[in-house]
């Protein structure tokens, strides 16, 4: 994953990592803080370790002789104590195994700073999403899109990235299509998980409201944050996925269907053409010339209600054993279109023209 320091990647390699993204982010942040504390001693730590709470009494873990017990109640551990904690996987707060400092049950919570900590954690999660974009390899979920603003329209493809914390557009691409930009009231800081600034250290501009059409029928209004992303000029991130909640086949890179709420808000209604008032066609017998009277049965519509008999000269359609026909893409249909399709399938099943494959 790009954005992580080499020392942090080295520490993560032998460890069992959390499977939940939010827990993995907290795990990496806490481990990175520990590495920084170990590497550069500070005169006054940014987050001093509080004294042990009396609600949890745990026997202190003894260091191997001739070292003394870890004084975890002090505001600072010795370098030897920290080294032993890192080597044996011990908590820097209580000295026990099985958890890290941020997970310690005896560590008091700073309620007076909860709002600031929540804001910082949300910002760091946004940073992680931005960092992940360039690290995705293999199959990418790319959607054909068109963007319209004022009197202009442009067509391109958008990269759907569940790891991106926003909807982004490349600054060079926005300039090439003359897309107007708006200065943000509050710039959004962007840095890697280890604190290093990325190529764009701050997001200072947004786009104007753009009408984004995805595929053939999905239309919405959207605002993009402007970053440097030449490999993926348009990125639809986690907020877009949450809003539309599509069913995605990530292995094949396809969107199978959209959220039911999109049928009433985002999908373009299909225009139906009313039937024309035309006179009823004359009987068939009056349309068949006399010289073809003996072939009148061929023009009878009732003959179309059944399949013709098999004949020796029928063309065979051989299917290779153990194979399946290729699976076609599934496109979202309106409620009316779904009803028409179901009636068509039911009618042809009753006629025997088609049959269920399973």
Tab-separated table of C-alpha atoms in Angstrom:
chain	number	residue	atom	x	y	z
A	1	UNK	CA	0.000	0.000	0.000
A	2	UNK	CA	1.527	3.302	-1.061
A	3	UNK	CA	1.935	5.954	1.608
A	4	UNK	CA	3.209	3.658	4.387
A	5	UNK	CA	6.784	4.058	5.553
A	6	UNK	CA	9.269	1.232	5.085
A	7	UNK	CA	9.648	0.755	8.845
A	8	UNK	CA	5.876	0.468	9.303
A	9	UNK	CA	5.592	-2.048	6.453
A	10	UNK	CA	8.412	-4.050	8.085
A	11	UNK	CA	6.516	-4.124	11.393
A	12	UNK	CA	3.230	-5.123	9.719
A	13	UNK	CA	4.697	-8.016	7.721
A	14	UNK	CA	4.855	-10.696	10.503
A	15	UNK	CA	1.701	-9.571	12.288
A	16	UNK	CA	-1.868	-10.769	11.954
A	17	UNK	CA	-3.795	-7.723	10.734
A	18	UNK	CA	-7.445	-6.866	11.522
A	19	UNK	CA	-9.906	-7.752	8.763
A	20	UNK	CA	-12.148	-4.690	9.307
A	21	UNK	CA	-10.900	-1.540	7.544
A	22	UNK	CA	-11.565	0.842	10.463
A	23	UNK	CA	-9.711	-1.445	12.888
A	24	UNK	CA	-6.816	-1.784	10.424
A	25	UNK	CA	-6.528	2.025	10.192
A	26	UNK	CA	-6.448	2.402	13.987
A	27	UNK	CA	-3.955	-0.461	14.214
A	28	UNK	CA	-1.596	1.189	11.698
A	29	UNK	CA	-1.869	4.613	13.362
A	30	UNK	CA	-1.093	3.230	16.807
A	31	UNK	CA	1.812	1.107	15.556
A	32	UNK	CA	3.249	4.084	13.662
A	33	UNK	CA	3.106	6.182	16.850
A	34	UNK	CA	4.991	3.465	18.703
A	35	UNK	CA	7.689	3.328	16.013
A	36	UNK	CA	8.109	7.114	16.148
A	37	UNK	CA	8.404	7.051	19.953
A	38	UNK	CA	11.023	4.312	19.756
A	39	UNK	CA	13.046	5.987	16.989
A	40	UNK	CA	13.201	9.607	18.242
A	41	UNK	CA	13.098	10.249	22.033
A	42	UNK	CA	11.155	13.369	22.852
A	43	UNK	CA	11.539	15.663	25.844
A	44	UNK	CA	7.794	15.870	26.288
A	45	UNK	CA	5.471	13.304	24.653
A	46	UNK	CA	2.497	14.604	22.693
A	47	UNK	CA	0.132	12.128	24.322
A	48	UNK	CA	1.494	11.353	27.841
A	49	UNK	CA	0.592	7.985	29.267
A	50	UNK	CA	-1.877	8.435	32.184
A	51	UNK	CA	-1.614	6.524	35.431
A	52	UNK	CA	-3.296	3.168	35.747
A	53	UNK	CA	-6.950	3.231	36.664
A	54	UNK	CA	-7.688	1.400	39.968
A	55	UNK	CA	-10.538	-0.659	38.444
A	56	UNK	CA	-8.153	-3.183	36.870
A	57	UNK	CA	-5.363	-4.768	38.933
A	58	UNK	CA	-2.908	-6.731	36.810
A	59	UNK	CA	0.378	-8.202	38.056
A	60	UNK	CA	3.324	-6.329	36.528
A	61	UNK	CA	5.295	-8.272	33.942
A	62	UNK	CA	8.897	-8.712	35.077
A	63	UNK	CA	11.737	-7.884	32.738
A	64	UNK	CA	14.523	-10.426	32.549
A	65	UNK	CA	17.212	-9.819	35.226
A	66	UNK	CA	18.811	-7.517	36.024
A	67	UNK	CA	16.106	-5.174	34.681
A	68	UNK	CA	13.383	-3.770	36.937
A	69	UNK	CA	9.632	-4.024	36.530
A	70	UNK	CA	8.059	-1.756	33.936
A	71	UNK	CA	6.856	1.443	35.525
A	72	UNK	CA	3.776	1.794	33.351
A	73	UNK	CA	2.176	4.339	35.619
A	74	UNK	CA	4.820	6.918	34.827
A	75	UNK	CA	4.431	9.431	32.032
A	76	UNK	CA	7.331	7.897	30.112
A	77	UNK	CA	8.817	4.413	29.685
A	78	UNK	CA	12.503	3.773	29.436
A	79	UNK	CA	13.968	2.772	26.105
A	80	UNK	CA	14.639	-0.731	27.461
A	81	UNK	CA	11.010	-1.146	28.555
A	82	UNK	CA	9.723	0.003	25.177
A	83	UNK	CA	12.054	-2.386	23.363
A	84	UNK	CA	10.813	-5.301	25.468
A	85	UNK	CA	7.169	-4.368	24.785
A	86	UNK	CA	7.734	-4.238	21.022
A	87	UNK	CA	9.671	-7.514	21.008
A	88	UNK	CA	7.157	-9.494	23.089
A	89	UNK	CA	3.981	-7.848	21.740
A	90	UNK	CA	2.987	-6.230	25.050
A	91	UNK	CA	0.674	-3.311	25.666
A	92	UNK	CA	2.581	-0.090	26.361
A	93	UNK	CA	0.010	0.875	29.015
A	94	UNK	CA	-0.707	-2.190	31.204
A	95	UNK	CA	2.089	-4.563	30.124
A	96	UNK	CA	-0.249	-7.455	29.219
A	97	UNK	CA	-0.459	-9.441	26.000
A	98	UNK	CA	-3.266	-9.686	23.470
A	99	UNK	CA	-3.920	-6.028	22.712
A	100	UNK	CA	-2.255	-2.711	21.909
A	101	UNK	CA	-2.302	0.568	23.794
A	102	UNK	CA	-5.338	2.003	21.987
A	103	UNK	CA	-7.292	-1.195	22.847
A	104	UNK	CA	-6.252	-1.330	26.533
A	105	UNK	CA	-9.326	-1.746	28.820
A	106	UNK	CA	-7.623	0.164	31.650
A	107	UNK	CA	-6.726	3.222	29.614
A	108	UNK	CA	-9.004	6.201	30.500
A	109	UNK	CA	-10.833	7.888	27.679
A	110	UNK	CA	-10.408	11.607	27.042
A	111	UNK	CA	-14.068	12.630	26.774
A	112	UNK	CA	-13.248	16.331	26.648
A	113	UNK	CA	-11.315	15.792	23.399
A	114	UNK	CA	-13.661	13.265	21.816
A	115	UNK	CA	-14.857	15.616	19.071
A	116	UNK	CA	-11.307	16.550	18.037
A	117	UNK	CA	-10.217	12.909	18.029
A	118	UNK	CA	-13.236	11.917	15.954
A	119	UNK	CA	-12.472	14.652	13.418
A	120	UNK	CA	-8.813	13.580	13.236
A	121	UNK	CA	-9.754	9.935	12.743
A	122	UNK	CA	-12.215	10.794	9.978
A	123	UNK	CA	-9.540	12.903	8.265
A	124	UNK	CA	-7.033	10.056	8.488
A	125	UNK	CA	-9.549	7.653	6.998
A	126	UNK	CA	-9.993	10.057	4.092
A	127	UNK	CA	-6.234	10.122	3.650
A	128	UNK	CA	-6.082	6.330	3.576
A	129	UNK	CA	-8.754	6.231	0.856
A	130	UNK	CA	-6.862	8.728	-1.307
A	131	UNK	CA	-3.642	6.770	-0.802
A	132	UNK	CA	-5.209	3.487	-1.897
A	133	UNK	CA	-6.281	4.704	-5.335
A	134	UNK	CA	-2.934	4.362	-7.067
A	135	UNK	CA	-2.231	1.008	-5.377
A	136	UNK	CA	-5.136	-0.863	-6.979
A	137	UNK	CA	-3.942	-3.287	-9.612
A	138	UNK	CA	-5.515	-5.991	-11.733
A	139	UNK	CA	-9.197	-5.722	-12.575
A	140	UNK	CA	-10.588	-2.190	-12.335
A	141	UNK	CA	-14.259	-1.302	-12.305
A	142	UNK	CA	-14.519	1.340	-15.043
A	143	UNK	CA	-17.849	2.933	-15.992
A	144	UNK	CA	-18.644	4.923	-19.143
A	145	UNK	CA	-19.840	8.353	-18.019
A	146	UNK	CA	-20.682	11.731	-19.484
A	147	UNK	CA	-20.414	15.053	-17.657
A	148	UNK	CA	-22.493	18.096	-18.552
A	149	UNK	CA	-22.277	21.658	-17.216
A	150	UNK	CA	-23.551	24.907	-18.639
A	151	UNK	CA	-23.678	24.155	-22.398
A	152	UNK	CA	-20.816	21.643	-22.552
A	153	UNK	CA	-20.771	17.840	-22.462
A	154	UNK	CA	-17.804	15.471	-22.370
A	155	UNK	CA	-17.538	11.676	-22.355
A	156	UNK	CA	-14.982	9.610	-20.430
A	157	UNK	CA	-14.664	6.628	-18.078
A	158	UNK	CA	-14.797	6.720	-14.282
A	159	UNK	CA	-12.874	4.460	-11.913
A	160	UNK	CA	-15.085	3.089	-9.102
A	161	UNK	CA	-12.872	2.808	-5.990
A	162	UNK	CA	-14.342	1.675	-2.668
A	163	UNK	CA	-11.147	2.813	-0.936
A	164	UNK	CA	-11.459	6.445	-2.012
A	165	UNK	CA	-12.945	8.725	0.631
A	166	UNK	CA	-14.527	11.079	-1.914
A	167	UNK	CA	-15.368	11.701	-5.561
A	168	UNK	CA	-12.307	13.080	-7.338
A	169	UNK	CA	-11.239	14.539	-10.673
A	170	UNK	CA	-7.714	15.143	-11.943
A	171	UNK	CA	-6.732	18.813	-12.068
A	172	UNK	CA	-5.088	18.497	-15.497
A	173	UNK	CA	-8.109	16.714	-16.947
A	174	UNK	CA	-10.473	19.340	-15.526
A	175	UNK	CA	-8.356	22.038	-17.161
A	176	UNK	CA	-8.292	20.210	-20.509
A	177	UNK	CA	-12.100	20.103	-20.693
A	178	UNK	CA	-12.478	23.690	-19.351
A	179	UNK	CA	-14.457	22.552	-16.314
A	180	UNK	CA	-14.962	25.528	-13.939
A	181	UNK	CA	-13.488	25.171	-10.442
A	182	UNK	CA	-14.552	26.717	-7.138
A	183	UNK	CA	-12.205	27.521	-4.236
A	184	UNK	CA	-13.076	25.589	-1.068
A	185	UNK	CA	-13.845	27.642	2.026
A	186	UNK	CA	-11.760	25.233	4.113
A	187	UNK	CA	-8.915	23.369	2.375
A	188	UNK	CA	-8.895	19.627	3.013
A	189	UNK	CA	-5.543	18.296	4.209
A	190	UNK	CA	-4.277	15.213	2.398
A	191	UNK	CA	-1.396	13.176	3.756
A	192	UNK	CA	-0.360	9.546	3.952
A	193	UNK	CA	-1.041	7.402	6.981
A	194	UNK	CA	2.507	7.937	8.261
A	195	UNK	CA	2.172	11.716	8.070
A	196	UNK	CA	4.027	12.290	4.817
A	197	UNK	CA	2.338	14.728	2.396
A	198	UNK	CA	1.176	13.305	-0.911
A	199	UNK	CA	1.623	14.904	-4.327
A	200	UNK	CA	-1.290	17.218	-3.513
A	201	UNK	CA	-0.899	18.138	0.169
A	202	UNK	CA	-4.243	19.973	0.264
A	203	UNK	CA	-7.479	19.899	-1.686
A	204	UNK	CA	-8.225	23.554	-2.315
A	205	UNK	CA	-10.760	23.392	-5.175
A	206	UNK	CA	-14.027	21.685	-6.054
A	207	UNK	CA	-15.786	21.578	-9.382
A	208	UNK	CA	-19.065	23.292	-10.087
A	209	UNK	CA	-22.145	21.096	-9.962
A	210	UNK	CA	-21.907	18.592	-12.806
A	211	UNK	CA	-24.700	16.475	-14.302
A	212	UNK	CA	-23.148	13.008	-14.381
A	213	UNK	CA	-24.734	10.337	-16.591
A	214	UNK	CA	-23.575	6.787	-15.873
A	215	UNK	CA	-24.280	4.221	-18.558
A	216	UNK	CA	-27.447	4.911	-20.523
A	217	UNK	CA	-30.103	5.852	-17.981
A	218	UNK	CA	-28.491	6.844	-14.652
A	219	UNK	CA	-28.262	10.621	-14.163
A	220	UNK	CA	-27.365	12.682	-11.082
A	221	UNK	CA	-25.841	15.966	-9.934
A	222	UNK	CA	-22.406	15.705	-8.340
A	223	UNK	CA	-19.449	17.834	-7.188
A	224	UNK	CA	-15.893	16.496	-7.519
A	225	UNK	CA	-12.870	17.313	-5.353
A	226	UNK	CA	-9.864	18.309	-7.466
A	227	UNK	CA	-6.632	16.316	-6.968
A	228	UNK	CA	-3.713	15.078	-9.063
A	229	UNK	CA	-4.647	11.659	-10.449
A	230	UNK	CA	-3.464	11.354	-14.076
A	231	UNK	CA	-3.866	7.555	-14.168
A	232	UNK	CA	-7.559	7.785	-13.162
A	233	UNK	CA	-8.915	11.229	-14.160
A	234	UNK	CA	-12.395	10.600	-12.708
A	235	UNK	CA	-12.876	8.579	-9.510
A	236	UNK	CA	-16.213	7.629	-7.953
A	237	UNK	CA	-15.392	6.778	-4.367
A	238	UNK	CA	-17.047	5.401	-1.251
A	239	UNK	CA	-19.640	8.234	-0.912
A	240	UNK	CA	-20.969	7.441	-4.408
A	241	UNK	CA	-21.200	3.732	-3.562
A	242	UNK	CA	-23.063	4.484	-0.328
A	243	UNK	CA	-25.544	6.796	-2.064
A	244	UNK	CA	-26.444	4.420	-4.907
A	245	UNK	CA	-25.628	1.064	-3.236
A	246	UNK	CA	-25.034	-0.904	-6.458
A	247	UNK	CA	-24.632	-4.689	-6.628
A	248	UNK	CA	-21.096	-5.193	-7.967
A	249	UNK	CA	-19.277	-8.250	-9.265
A	250	UNK	CA	-15.783	-7.170	-8.215
A	251	UNK	CA	-14.170	-10.265	-9.757
A	252	UNK	CA	-15.434	-9.352	-13.238
A	253	UNK	CA	-15.504	-5.586	-12.767
A	254	UNK	CA	-19.225	-5.196	-13.525
A	255	UNK	CA	-22.198	-3.451	-11.913
A	256	UNK	CA	-25.039	-5.969	-11.877
A	257	UNK	CA	-27.820	-3.686	-10.625
A	258	UNK	CA	-28.452	-0.405	-8.827
A	259	UNK	CA	-30.300	0.398	-5.622
A	260	UNK	CA	-34.138	0.352	-5.820
A	261	UNK	CA	-34.132	3.996	-4.709
A	262	UNK	CA	-32.381	4.929	-7.968
A	263	UNK	CA	-35.500	3.959	-9.942
A	264	UNK	CA	-37.337	6.936	-8.491
A	265	UNK	CA	-34.509	9.471	-8.278
A	266	UNK	CA	-31.640	8.832	-10.708
A	267	UNK	CA	-32.880	6.743	-13.627
A	268	UNK	CA	-34.101	8.597	-16.693
A	269	UNK	CA	-37.756	7.711	-17.469
A	270	UNK	CA	-38.228	5.968	-20.786
A	271	UNK	CA	-40.454	7.799	-23.243
A	272	UNK	CA	-43.224	5.573	-24.592
A	273	UNK	CA	-44.734	6.188	-28.026
A	274	UNK	CA	-48.490	5.862	-28.092
A	275	UNK	CA	-50.162	3.541	-30.562
A	276	UNK	CA	-51.518	5.105	-33.731
A	277	UNK	CA	-55.144	4.713	-34.665
A	278	UNK	CA	-54.901	2.592	-37.791
A	279	UNK	CA	-57.764	0.779	-39.463
A	280	UNK	CA	-58.087	-2.933	-38.893
A	281	UNK	CA	-56.272	-4.972	-41.503
A	282	UNK	CA	-58.557	-6.722	-43.986
A	283	UNK	CA	-59.015	-10.495	-43.714
A	284	UNK	CA	-56.101	-12.571	-44.875
A	285	UNK	CA	-58.019	-14.224	-47.679
A	286	UNK	CA	-58.438	-10.897	-49.508
A	287	UNK	CA	-54.672	-10.235	-49.453
A	288	UNK	CA	-53.538	-13.535	-50.977
A	289	UNK	CA	-53.593	-13.478	-54.785
A	290	UNK	CA	-55.612	-16.173	-56.487
A	291	UNK	CA	-52.549	-17.741	-58.093
A	292	UNK	CA	-51.221	-18.438	-54.563
A	293	UNK	CA	-54.468	-19.741	-53.124
A	294	UNK	CA	-52.930	-23.173	-52.549
A	295	UNK	CA	-50.334	-21.534	-50.254
A	296	UNK	CA	-52.869	-19.641	-48.195
A	297	UNK	CA	-52.047	-21.694	-45.078
A	298	UNK	CA	-48.516	-20.329	-45.108
A	299	UNK	CA	-49.845	-16.829	-44.415
A	300	UNK	CA	-52.101	-17.937	-41.557
A	301	UNK	CA	-51.036	-16.323	-38.264
A	302	UNK	CA	-52.148	-19.364	-36.306
A	303	UNK	CA	-49.217	-21.288	-37.747
A	304	UNK	CA	-46.838	-18.920	-35.950
A	305	UNK	CA	-48.137	-20.112	-32.583
A	306	UNK	CA	-46.250	-23.406	-32.851
A	307	UNK	CA	-42.774	-24.514	-33.806
A	308	UNK	CA	-42.210	-26.180	-37.196
A	309	UNK	CA	-41.501	-29.920	-37.169
A	310	UNK	CA	-37.928	-31.175	-37.205
A	311	UNK	CA	-36.589	-32.092	-40.622
A	312	UNK	CA	-33.458	-33.990	-41.717
A	313	UNK	CA	-31.888	-30.860	-43.136
A	314	UNK	CA	-32.172	-28.811	-39.899
A	315	UNK	CA	-28.897	-27.148	-38.865
A	316	UNK	CA	-27.500	-28.546	-35.629
A	317	UNK	CA	-26.209	-26.271	-32.871
A	318	UNK	CA	-23.609	-28.339	-31.064
A	319	UNK	CA	-22.488	-27.274	-27.582
A	320	UNK	CA	-19.131	-28.398	-26.270
A	321	UNK	CA	-19.497	-30.748	-23.275
A	322	UNK	CA	-18.950	-29.146	-19.888
A	323	UNK	CA	-19.205	-25.567	-21.141
A	324	UNK	CA	-21.691	-22.770	-20.591
A	325	UNK	CA	-22.770	-19.991	-22.959
A	326	UNK	CA	-21.112	-16.637	-22.176
A	327	UNK	CA	-22.916	-14.557	-19.603
A	328	UNK	CA	-24.249	-11.276	-20.923
A	329	UNK	CA	-24.275	-8.025	-19.014
A	330	UNK	CA	-27.327	-7.156	-16.922
A	331	UNK	CA	-28.754	-3.683	-17.537
A	332	UNK	CA	-31.185	-1.976	-15.140
A	333	UNK	CA	-34.804	-1.926	-16.356
A	334	UNK	CA	-37.725	0.190	-15.267
A	335	UNK	CA	-40.725	-1.350	-13.541
A	336	UNK	CA	-42.733	-1.282	-16.793
A	337	UNK	CA	-39.913	-2.915	-18.746
A	338	UNK	CA	-39.589	-5.654	-16.132
A	339	UNK	CA	-43.309	-6.416	-16.394
A	340	UNK	CA	-43.140	-6.638	-20.214
A	341	UNK	CA	-40.115	-8.934	-20.032
A	342	UNK	CA	-41.826	-11.241	-17.509
A	343	UNK	CA	-44.962	-11.450	-19.692
A	344	UNK	CA	-42.847	-12.259	-22.759
A	345	UNK	CA	-41.013	-15.053	-20.924
A	346	UNK	CA	-44.244	-16.481	-19.506
A	347	UNK	CA	-45.954	-16.431	-22.917
A	348	UNK	CA	-43.105	-18.242	-24.676
A	349	UNK	CA	-42.783	-20.794	-21.873
A	350	UNK	CA	-46.473	-21.656	-22.309
A	351	UNK	CA	-46.026	-21.988	-26.087
A	352	UNK	CA	-43.025	-24.238	-25.601
A	353	UNK	CA	-40.763	-21.952	-27.617
A	354	UNK	CA	-38.300	-21.722	-24.694
A	355	UNK	CA	-37.638	-23.771	-21.595
A	356	UNK	CA	-35.885	-23.263	-18.292
A	357	UNK	CA	-32.178	-24.008	-18.292
A	358	UNK	CA	-32.222	-25.295	-14.719
